[in-house]
XYZ file of C-alpha atoms in Angstrom:
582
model
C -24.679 -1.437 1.779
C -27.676 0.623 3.106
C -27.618 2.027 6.927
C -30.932 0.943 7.085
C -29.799 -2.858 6.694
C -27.124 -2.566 8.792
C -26.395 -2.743 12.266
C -25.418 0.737 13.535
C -25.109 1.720 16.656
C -23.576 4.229 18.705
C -22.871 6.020 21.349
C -22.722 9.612 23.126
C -20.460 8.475 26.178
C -17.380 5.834 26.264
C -17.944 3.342 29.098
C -16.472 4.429 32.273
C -13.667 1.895 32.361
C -12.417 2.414 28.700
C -9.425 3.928 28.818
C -6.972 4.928 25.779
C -8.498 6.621 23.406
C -8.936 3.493 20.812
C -10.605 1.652 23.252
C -13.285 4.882 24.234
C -13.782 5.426 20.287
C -14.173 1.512 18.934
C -16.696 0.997 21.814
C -18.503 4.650 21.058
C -19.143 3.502 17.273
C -20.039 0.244 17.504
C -16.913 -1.680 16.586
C -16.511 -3.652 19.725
C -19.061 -5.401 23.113
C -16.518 -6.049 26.025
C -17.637 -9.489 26.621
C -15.061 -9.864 29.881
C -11.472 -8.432 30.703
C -9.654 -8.180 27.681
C -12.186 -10.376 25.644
C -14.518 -8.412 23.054
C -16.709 -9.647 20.513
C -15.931 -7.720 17.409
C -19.214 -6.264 15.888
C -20.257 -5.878 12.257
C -18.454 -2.139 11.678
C -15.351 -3.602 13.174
C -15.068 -6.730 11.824
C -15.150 -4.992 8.684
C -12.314 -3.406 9.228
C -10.885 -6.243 10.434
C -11.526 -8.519 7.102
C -9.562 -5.578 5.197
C -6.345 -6.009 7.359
C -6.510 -9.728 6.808
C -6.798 -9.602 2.798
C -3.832 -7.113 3.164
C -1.999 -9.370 5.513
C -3.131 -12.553 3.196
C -2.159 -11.220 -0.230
C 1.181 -10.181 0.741
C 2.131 -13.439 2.245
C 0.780 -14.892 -0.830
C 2.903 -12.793 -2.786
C 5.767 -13.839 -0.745
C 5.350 -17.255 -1.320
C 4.028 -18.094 1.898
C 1.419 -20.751 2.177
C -1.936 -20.529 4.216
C -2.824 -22.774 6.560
C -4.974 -23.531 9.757
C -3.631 -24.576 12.950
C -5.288 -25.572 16.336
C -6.673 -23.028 19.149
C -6.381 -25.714 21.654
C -2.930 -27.820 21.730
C -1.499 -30.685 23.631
C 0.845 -30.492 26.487
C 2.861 -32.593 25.081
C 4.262 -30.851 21.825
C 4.881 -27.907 24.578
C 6.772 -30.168 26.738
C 9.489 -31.072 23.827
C 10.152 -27.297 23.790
C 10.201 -26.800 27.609
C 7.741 -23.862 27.089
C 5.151 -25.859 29.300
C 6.650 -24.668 32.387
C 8.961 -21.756 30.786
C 5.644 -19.805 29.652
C 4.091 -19.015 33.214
C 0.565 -17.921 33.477
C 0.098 -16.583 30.546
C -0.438 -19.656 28.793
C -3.943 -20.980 29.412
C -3.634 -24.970 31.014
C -6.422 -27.316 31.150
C -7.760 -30.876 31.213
C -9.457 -32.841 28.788
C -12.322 -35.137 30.388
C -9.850 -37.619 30.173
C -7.278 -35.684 32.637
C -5.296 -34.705 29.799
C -3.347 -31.780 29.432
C -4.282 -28.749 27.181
C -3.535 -25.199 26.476
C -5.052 -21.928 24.271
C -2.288 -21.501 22.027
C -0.579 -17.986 22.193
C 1.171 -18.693 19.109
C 2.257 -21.904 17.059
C 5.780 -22.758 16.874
C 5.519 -25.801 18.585
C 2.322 -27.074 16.363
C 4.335 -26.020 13.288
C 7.632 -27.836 14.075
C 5.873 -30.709 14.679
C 4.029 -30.599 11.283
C 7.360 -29.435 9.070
C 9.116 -33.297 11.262
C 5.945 -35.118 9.466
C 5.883 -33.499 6.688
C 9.205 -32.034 5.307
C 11.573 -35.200 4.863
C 14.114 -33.559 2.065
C 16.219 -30.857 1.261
C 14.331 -30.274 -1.679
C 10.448 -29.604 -0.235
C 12.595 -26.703 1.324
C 11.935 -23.644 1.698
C 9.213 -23.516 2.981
C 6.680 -20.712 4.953
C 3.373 -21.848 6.534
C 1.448 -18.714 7.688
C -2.019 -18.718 9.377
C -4.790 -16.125 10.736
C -5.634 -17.250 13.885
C -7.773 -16.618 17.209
C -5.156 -16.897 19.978
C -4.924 -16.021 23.736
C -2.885 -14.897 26.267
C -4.567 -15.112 30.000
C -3.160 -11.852 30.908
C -2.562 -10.205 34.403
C -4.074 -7.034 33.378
C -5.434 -6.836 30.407
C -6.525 -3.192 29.454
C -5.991 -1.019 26.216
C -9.042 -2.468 24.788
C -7.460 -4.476 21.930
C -4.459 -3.437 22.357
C -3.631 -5.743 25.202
C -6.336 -8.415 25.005
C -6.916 -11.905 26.382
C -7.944 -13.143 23.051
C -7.295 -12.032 19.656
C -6.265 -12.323 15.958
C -2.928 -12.800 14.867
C -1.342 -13.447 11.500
C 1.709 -15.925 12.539
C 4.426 -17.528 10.292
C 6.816 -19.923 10.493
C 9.710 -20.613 7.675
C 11.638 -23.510 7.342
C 15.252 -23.661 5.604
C 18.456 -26.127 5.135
C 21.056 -23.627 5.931
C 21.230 -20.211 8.127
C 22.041 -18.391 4.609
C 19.144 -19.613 3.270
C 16.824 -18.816 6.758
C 18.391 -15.107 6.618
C 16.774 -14.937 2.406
C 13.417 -15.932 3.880
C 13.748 -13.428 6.816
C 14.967 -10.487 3.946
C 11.505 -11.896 1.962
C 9.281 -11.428 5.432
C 10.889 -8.401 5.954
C 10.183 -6.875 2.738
C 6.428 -8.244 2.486
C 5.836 -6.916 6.298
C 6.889 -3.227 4.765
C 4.636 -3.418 1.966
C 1.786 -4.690 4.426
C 2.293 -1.444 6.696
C 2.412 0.628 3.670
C -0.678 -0.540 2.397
C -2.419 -0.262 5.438
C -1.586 3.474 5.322
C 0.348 3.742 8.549
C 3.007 5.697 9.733
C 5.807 3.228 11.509
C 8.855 2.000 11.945
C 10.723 -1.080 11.327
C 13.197 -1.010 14.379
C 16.225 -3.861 15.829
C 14.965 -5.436 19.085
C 14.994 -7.556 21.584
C 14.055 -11.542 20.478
C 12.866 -12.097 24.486
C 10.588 -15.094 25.399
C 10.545 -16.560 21.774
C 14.231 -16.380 21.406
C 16.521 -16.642 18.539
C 18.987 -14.095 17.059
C 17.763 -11.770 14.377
C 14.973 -9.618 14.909
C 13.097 -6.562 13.778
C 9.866 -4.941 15.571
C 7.122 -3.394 13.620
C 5.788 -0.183 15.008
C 3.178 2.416 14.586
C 4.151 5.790 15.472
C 1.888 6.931 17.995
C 2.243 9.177 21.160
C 0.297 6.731 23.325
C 2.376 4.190 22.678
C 4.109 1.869 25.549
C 7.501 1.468 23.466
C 9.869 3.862 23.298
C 11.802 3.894 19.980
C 15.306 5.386 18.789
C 16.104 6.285 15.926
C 18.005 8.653 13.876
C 16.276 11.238 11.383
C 19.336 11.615 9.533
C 19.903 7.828 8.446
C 18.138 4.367 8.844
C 18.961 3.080 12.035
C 16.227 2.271 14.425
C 16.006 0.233 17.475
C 14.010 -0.030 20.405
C 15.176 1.293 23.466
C 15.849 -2.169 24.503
C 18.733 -2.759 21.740
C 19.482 0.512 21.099
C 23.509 1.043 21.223
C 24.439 3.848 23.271
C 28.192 4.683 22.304
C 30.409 6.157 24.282
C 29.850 9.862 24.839
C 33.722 10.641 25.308
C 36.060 10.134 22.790
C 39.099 9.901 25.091
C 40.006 9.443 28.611
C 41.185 12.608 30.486
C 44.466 13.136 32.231
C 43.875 13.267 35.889
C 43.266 17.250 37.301
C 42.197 16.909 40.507
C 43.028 14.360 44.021
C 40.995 11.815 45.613
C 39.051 13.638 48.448
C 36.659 11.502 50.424
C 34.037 14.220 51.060
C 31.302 14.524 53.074
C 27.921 14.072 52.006
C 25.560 13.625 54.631
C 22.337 12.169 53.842
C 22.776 12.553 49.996
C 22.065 9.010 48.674
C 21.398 9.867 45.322
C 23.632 10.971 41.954
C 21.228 13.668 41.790
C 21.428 15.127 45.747
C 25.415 14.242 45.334
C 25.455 16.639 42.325
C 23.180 19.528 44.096
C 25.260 19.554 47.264
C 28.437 19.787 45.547
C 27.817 22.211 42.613
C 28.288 20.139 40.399
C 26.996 18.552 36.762
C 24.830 15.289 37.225
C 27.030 14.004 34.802
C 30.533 14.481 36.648
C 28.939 11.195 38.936
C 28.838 7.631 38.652
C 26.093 5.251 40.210
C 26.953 2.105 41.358
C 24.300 -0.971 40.582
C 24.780 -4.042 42.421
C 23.558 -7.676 40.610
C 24.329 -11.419 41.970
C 24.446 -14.662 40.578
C 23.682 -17.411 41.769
C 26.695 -19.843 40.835
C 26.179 -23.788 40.818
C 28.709 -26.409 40.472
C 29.037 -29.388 37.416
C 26.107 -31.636 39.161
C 24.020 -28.410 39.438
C 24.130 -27.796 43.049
C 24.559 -24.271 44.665
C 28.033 -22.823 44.861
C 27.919 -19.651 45.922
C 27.078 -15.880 44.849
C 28.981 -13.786 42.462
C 28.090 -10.228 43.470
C 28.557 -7.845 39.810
C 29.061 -3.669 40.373
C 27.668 -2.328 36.917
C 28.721 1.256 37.007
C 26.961 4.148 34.869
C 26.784 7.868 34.790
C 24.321 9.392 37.235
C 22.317 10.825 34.632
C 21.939 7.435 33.000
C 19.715 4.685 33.736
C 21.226 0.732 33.165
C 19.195 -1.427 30.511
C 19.158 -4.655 32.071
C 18.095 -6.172 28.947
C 21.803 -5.282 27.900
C 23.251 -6.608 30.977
C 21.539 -9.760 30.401
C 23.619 -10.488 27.221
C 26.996 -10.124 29.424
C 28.837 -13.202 29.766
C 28.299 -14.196 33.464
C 24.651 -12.803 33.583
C 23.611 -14.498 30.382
C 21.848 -17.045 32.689
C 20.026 -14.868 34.688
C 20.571 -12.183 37.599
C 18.851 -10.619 40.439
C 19.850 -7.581 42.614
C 21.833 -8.541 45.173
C 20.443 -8.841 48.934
C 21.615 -5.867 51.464
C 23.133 -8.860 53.277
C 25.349 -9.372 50.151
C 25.897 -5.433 49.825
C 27.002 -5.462 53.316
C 29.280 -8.270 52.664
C 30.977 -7.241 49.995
C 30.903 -3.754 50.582
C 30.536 -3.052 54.154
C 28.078 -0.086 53.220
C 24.132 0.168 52.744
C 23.381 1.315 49.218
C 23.322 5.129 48.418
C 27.058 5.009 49.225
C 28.179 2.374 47.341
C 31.589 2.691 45.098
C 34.565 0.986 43.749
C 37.098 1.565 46.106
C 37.789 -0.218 49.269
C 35.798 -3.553 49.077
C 35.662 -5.799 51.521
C 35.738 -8.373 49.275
C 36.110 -8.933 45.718
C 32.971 -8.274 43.052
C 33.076 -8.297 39.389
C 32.962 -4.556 38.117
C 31.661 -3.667 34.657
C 31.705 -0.642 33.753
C 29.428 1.194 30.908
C 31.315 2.623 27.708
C 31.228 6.199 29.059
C 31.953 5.442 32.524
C 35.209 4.320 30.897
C 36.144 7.185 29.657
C 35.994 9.686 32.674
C 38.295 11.420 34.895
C 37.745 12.790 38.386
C 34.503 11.477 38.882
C 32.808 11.171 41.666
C 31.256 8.125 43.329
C 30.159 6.224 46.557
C 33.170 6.207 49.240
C 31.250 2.990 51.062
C 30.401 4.854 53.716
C 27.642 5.938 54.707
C 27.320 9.854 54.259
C 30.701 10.091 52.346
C 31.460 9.998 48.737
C 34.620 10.388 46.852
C 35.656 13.024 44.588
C 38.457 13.061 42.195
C 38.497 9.459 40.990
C 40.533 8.170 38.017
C 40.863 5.054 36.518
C 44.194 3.172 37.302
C 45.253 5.615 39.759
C 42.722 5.481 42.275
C 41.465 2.219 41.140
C 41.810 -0.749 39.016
C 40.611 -0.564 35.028
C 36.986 -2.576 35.140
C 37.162 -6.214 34.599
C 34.942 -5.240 31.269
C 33.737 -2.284 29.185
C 30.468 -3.021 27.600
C 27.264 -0.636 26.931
C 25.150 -0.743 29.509
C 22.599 2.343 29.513
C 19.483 3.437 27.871
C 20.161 5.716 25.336
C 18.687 9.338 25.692
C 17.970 12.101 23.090
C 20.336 13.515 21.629
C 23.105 10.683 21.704
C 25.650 10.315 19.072
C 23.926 7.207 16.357
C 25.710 4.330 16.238
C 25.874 4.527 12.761
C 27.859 7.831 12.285
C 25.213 9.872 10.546
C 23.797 12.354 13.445
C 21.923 12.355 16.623
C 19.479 10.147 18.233
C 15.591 10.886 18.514
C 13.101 8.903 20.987
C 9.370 8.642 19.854
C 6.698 6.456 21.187
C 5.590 3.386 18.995
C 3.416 0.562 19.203
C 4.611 -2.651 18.404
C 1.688 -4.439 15.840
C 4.818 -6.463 14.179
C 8.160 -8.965 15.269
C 10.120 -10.784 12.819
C 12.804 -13.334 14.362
C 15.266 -15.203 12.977
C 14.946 -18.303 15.333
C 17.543 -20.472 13.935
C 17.316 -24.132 15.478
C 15.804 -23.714 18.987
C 12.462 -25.571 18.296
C 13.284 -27.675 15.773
C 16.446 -29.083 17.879
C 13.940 -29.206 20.403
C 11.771 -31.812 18.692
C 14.172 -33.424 16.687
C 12.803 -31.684 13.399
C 14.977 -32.710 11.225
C 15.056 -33.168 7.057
C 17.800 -35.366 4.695
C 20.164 -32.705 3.112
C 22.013 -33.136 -0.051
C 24.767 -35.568 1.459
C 22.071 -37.851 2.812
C 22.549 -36.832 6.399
C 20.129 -35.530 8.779
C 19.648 -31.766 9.709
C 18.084 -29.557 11.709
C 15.826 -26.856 10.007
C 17.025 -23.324 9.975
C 13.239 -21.543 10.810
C 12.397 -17.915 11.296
C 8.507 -16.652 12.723
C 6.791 -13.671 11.552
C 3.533 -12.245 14.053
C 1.752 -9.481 12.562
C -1.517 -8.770 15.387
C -4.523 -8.118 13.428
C -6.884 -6.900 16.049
C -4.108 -5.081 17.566
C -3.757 -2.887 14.236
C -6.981 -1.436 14.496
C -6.565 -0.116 18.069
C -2.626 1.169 16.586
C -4.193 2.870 13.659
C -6.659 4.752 15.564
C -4.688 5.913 18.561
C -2.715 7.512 15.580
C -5.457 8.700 13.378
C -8.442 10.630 15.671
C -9.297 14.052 16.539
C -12.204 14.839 18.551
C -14.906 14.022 16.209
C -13.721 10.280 16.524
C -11.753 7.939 14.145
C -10.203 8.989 11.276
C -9.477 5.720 9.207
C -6.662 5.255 6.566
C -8.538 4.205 3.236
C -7.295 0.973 3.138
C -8.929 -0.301 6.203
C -11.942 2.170 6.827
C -15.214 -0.129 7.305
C -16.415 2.153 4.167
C -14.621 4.271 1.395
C -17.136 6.721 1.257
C -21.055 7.481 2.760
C -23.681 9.360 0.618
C -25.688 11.338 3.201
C -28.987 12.079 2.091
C -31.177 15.138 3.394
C -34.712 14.916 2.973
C -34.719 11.325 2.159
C -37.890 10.831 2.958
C -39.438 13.558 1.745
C -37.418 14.106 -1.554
C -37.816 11.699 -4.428
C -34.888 14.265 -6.236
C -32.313 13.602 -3.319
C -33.095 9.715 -3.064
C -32.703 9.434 -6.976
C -29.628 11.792 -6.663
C -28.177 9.465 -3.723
C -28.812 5.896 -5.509
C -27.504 7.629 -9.033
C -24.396 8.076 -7.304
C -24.356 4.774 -5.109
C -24.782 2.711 -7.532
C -21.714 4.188 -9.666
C -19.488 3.939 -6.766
C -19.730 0.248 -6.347
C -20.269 -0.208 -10.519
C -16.341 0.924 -9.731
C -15.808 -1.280 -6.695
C -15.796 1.443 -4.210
C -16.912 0.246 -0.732
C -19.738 2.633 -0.092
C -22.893 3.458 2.223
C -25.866 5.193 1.587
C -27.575 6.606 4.767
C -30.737 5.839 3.731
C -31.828 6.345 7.557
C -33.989 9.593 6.959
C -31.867 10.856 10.097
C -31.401 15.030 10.306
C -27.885 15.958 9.187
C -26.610 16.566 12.814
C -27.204 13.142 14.050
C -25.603 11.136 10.498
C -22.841 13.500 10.230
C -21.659 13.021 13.874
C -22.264 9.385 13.614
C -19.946 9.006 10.047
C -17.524 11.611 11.500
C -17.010 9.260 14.881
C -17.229 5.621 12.610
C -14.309 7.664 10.563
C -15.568 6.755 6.661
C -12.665 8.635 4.645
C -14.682 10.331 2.543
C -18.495 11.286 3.057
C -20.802 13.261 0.249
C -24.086 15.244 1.166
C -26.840 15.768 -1.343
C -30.290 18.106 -0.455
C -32.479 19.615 -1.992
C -31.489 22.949 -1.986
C -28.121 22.133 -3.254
C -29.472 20.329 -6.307
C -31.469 22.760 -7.415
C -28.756 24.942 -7.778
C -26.996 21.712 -9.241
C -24.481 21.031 -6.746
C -23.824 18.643 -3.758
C -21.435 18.553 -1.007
C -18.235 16.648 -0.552
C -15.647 16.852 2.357
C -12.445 14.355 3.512
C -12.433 12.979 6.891
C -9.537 15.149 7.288
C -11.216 18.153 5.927
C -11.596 21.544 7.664
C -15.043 22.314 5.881
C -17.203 21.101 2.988
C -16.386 22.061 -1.069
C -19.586 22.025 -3.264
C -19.420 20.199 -6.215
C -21.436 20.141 -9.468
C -23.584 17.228 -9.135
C -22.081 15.546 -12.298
C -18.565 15.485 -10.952
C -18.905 14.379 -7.601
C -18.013 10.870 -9.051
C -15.210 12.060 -10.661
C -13.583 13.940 -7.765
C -14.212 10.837 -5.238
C -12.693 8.504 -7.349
C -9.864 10.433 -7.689
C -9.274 11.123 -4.033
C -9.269 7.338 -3.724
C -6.696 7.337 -6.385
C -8.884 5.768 -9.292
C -9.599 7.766 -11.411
């Protein structure tokens, strides 16, 4: 490719409203047009980038065994209705009518579509298994969509969907995914994590989230440096940061605290550690009887240390809040406990209230906690003296740095990630859903085991950059720059040496299949250099006059501090083997 014939353009100044830095830089070098909140038309720089994800993406799930094909944008309300996702999906799923008052959305992903073709078209135990994957425009009507493609209204997304006759089977397809998502990320030339999470909206059991390290990123991930565990912060197991229970040392005081309604101004008045206190969370339930009629509130106290925070994604997975929770009303506190929160504790209830306490809370002594009333808390409490042992011990908190691993092997670490990868193991929620069923070996019918696999395409880009810039611009990995390398050309219009010099060595790099650009532009070195630097081309190499008549040219990395001359006859040599083919 020649710069002449292609479209470049850039810019000095990131629009005003851009704001990470992925967004400013993709807009600044031409990759992206905003088009309308959250919806960009991908220009020719970017989408070149984007085609080199997608082969990636494609020739590993070819590899896999997966098989491509193309599903529909726009999908009928009524495959979403078998699932219950119609209603279940909220706004973000795009409705609309049909001239004939039919109803429609703008699919966000496929799993309904997908069931419905594996019913049709899967009828024995011996088609399985099977893996349909497709790369696909999809959208998501978001409240706020912002991040530039990180959180758009419409993008591209790789999304799979396996099918299987037994869970053992389901869990060899999700070990194949797995191990064809790390060689994707390692290809791209990324630095992430493959972490345990959350399976949310989509449901299902297993799951692992793909992330790109990144200090800009929304997700918070644990890990531990010393082993291989990583979760999100989500599933992340916080154990229990006391081995043992103390023996009682001191007496139950109710002591004053007035106007201290926080662990924090508790700890500050009385002298002592943050971590001597327990806060008191208050959750209700709204109970319903066998016909489904309302029957009542169960009001839940979910105790943790002060210097924790709860993770009400673990809460959710209690039995009694599995079905959903809200905070309770200050009606209900004052009900129950006969106090307005800030003072709220275990001890003295007016009336009964289910009290969980997290693994650590557990374990302490002489703690302190909310005396329910107002401007008093009590010191000196212990389990099974002062109060009854919780009606359950489960893990309840956000880890923090620093935390023992799970897994034995050291301490935890937090970095920030962004998520451009989910496997789940889904198991039979859809296909029970629509009656997807096959004939297994015994002639009966069964319900597919299936597992779904989202890798977002667009959303790499914007990962891979907010990881790899400095203040010249992008720095791509090789594997999905738009271009390898650019020959920049000084003097091209007024040397015949340099242009013959330049097209000499353009013409070898793509006689080896390097993706390469000559900047054939006749612009002064300033303006190309800055332009190449900002695009982020891995590898660039100058040739002028002057240089070649001392028989040299220039080369320098993306990542370089400075240019290294180069005879002119092993420039080739030297490139190739920075791209690793020589």
């Amino acid at each position: 490719m020649r710069a002449s014939q292609f479209h470049l353009f850039t810019l000095k100044e990131a629009p005003s409203d851009a704001e990470v830095v992925s967004q400013k830089l993709m807009l600044r070098a031409g990759m992206i047009r905003k088009v309308a909140a959250g919806i960009y038309s991908y220009m020719p720089m970017g989408l070149r980038a984007i085609r080199k994800v997608e082969t990636i993406v494609r020739e590993e799930m070819d590899r896999a065994g997966a098989m491509e094909l193309i599903m529909p944008m726009v999908q009928p309300a009524e495959l979403w209705d078998e699932t219950g996702r119609w209603d279940k999906m909220g706004d973000e799923l795009l409705r609309f009518k049909d001239r004939h008052e039919r109803d429609f959305a703008l699919q966000p992903t496929s799993e309904e579509v997908v069931t419905d073709i594996a019913r049709q078209e899967l009828k024995s135990y011996r088609q399985l298994p099977k893996n349909f994957y497709q790369i696909q425009t999809k959208f998501r009507d978001e409240r706020r969509p912002r991040f530039g493609v990180m959180r758009g209204r419409e993008f591209t997304m790789k999304d799979a969907y396996s099918f299987d006759r037994s869970e053992e089977a389901a869990g060899r397809s999700y070990d194949l995914m797995f191990a064809a998502y790390k060689r994707i990320f390692d290809r791209l030339g990324l630095e992430y994590r493959a972490v345990a999470a959350d399976t949310g909206a989509i449901g299902g059991d297993r799951s692992h989230e793909f992330q790109v390290i990144a200090d800009t990123g929304e997700d918070a991930i644990v890990y531990c440096p010393d082993s291989d565990y990583a979760a999100n912060i989500e599933l992340a197991e916080a154990v229990s940061l006391l081995a043992r229970r103390a023996d009682p040392a001191k007496a139950l005081e109710k002591t004053p605290t007035p106007g201290k309604a926080t662990c924090e101004d508790v700890a500050a008045l009385l002298g002592v550690p943050l971590a001597t206190t327990v806060k008191s969370l208050v959750l209700a339930t709204d109970d319903v009887d066998d016909k489904g009629q309302p029957a009542g509130v169960t009001v839940w106290l979910l105790l943790v240390r002060g210097d924790h925070a709860l993770n009400e994604v673990k809460a959710g997975k209690l039995e009694g809040l599995k079905a959903g929770f809200r905070f309770a009303t200050e009606a209900e506190i004052l009900e129950h406990f006969g106090c307005k929160p800030g003072y709220l504790g275990p001890i003295g209830l007016l009336k009964p209230v289910k009290v969980i306490a997290d693994r650590t809370v557990a374990h302490m002594a002489d703690f302190i906690c909310g005396a329910n009333d107002a401007d008093f808390h009590f010191t000196g409490v212990n389990w099974g003296r002062d109060l009854p042992e919780p009606d359950l011990v489960a893990d309840l908190r956000n880890v923090i740095e620093g935390d023992p691993s799970p897994d034995g092997c050291g301490v935890l670490a937090i970095q920030r990630g962004i998520e451009v990868g989910h496997v789940f193991y889904l198991g039979t929620k859809y296909s029970k859903a629509m009656n997807a069923t096959f004939l297994d070996e015994d002639g009966k019918p069964k319900h597919f085991e299936m597992g779904c696999y989202g890798i977002g395409v667009t959303r790499i880009l914007g990962a891979a950059i907010e990881q790899n810039h400095d203040a010249r611009g992008i720095i791509w990995p090789r594997a999905i720059a738009p271009f390898e390398v650019v020959i920049c050309p000084v003097g091209w219009g007024k040397s015949q040496a340099v242009r013959d010099e330049a097209q000499k060595l353009y013409d070898a790099l793509l006689a080896t299949g390097v993706d390469a650009i000559l900047d054939d532009r006749d612009e002064r070195p300033g303006v190309m250099f800055a332009d190449w630097e900002l695009i982020g081309v891995p590898h660039r190499v100058t040739i002028g006059d002057r240089g070649l008549k001392e028989g040299v040219v220039e080369y320098q990395g993306r990542r370089d501090a400075e240019a290294a001359k180069l005879p002119a006859g092993e420039v080739l040599g030297h490139v190739l083997a920075r791209l690793d083919r020589a």
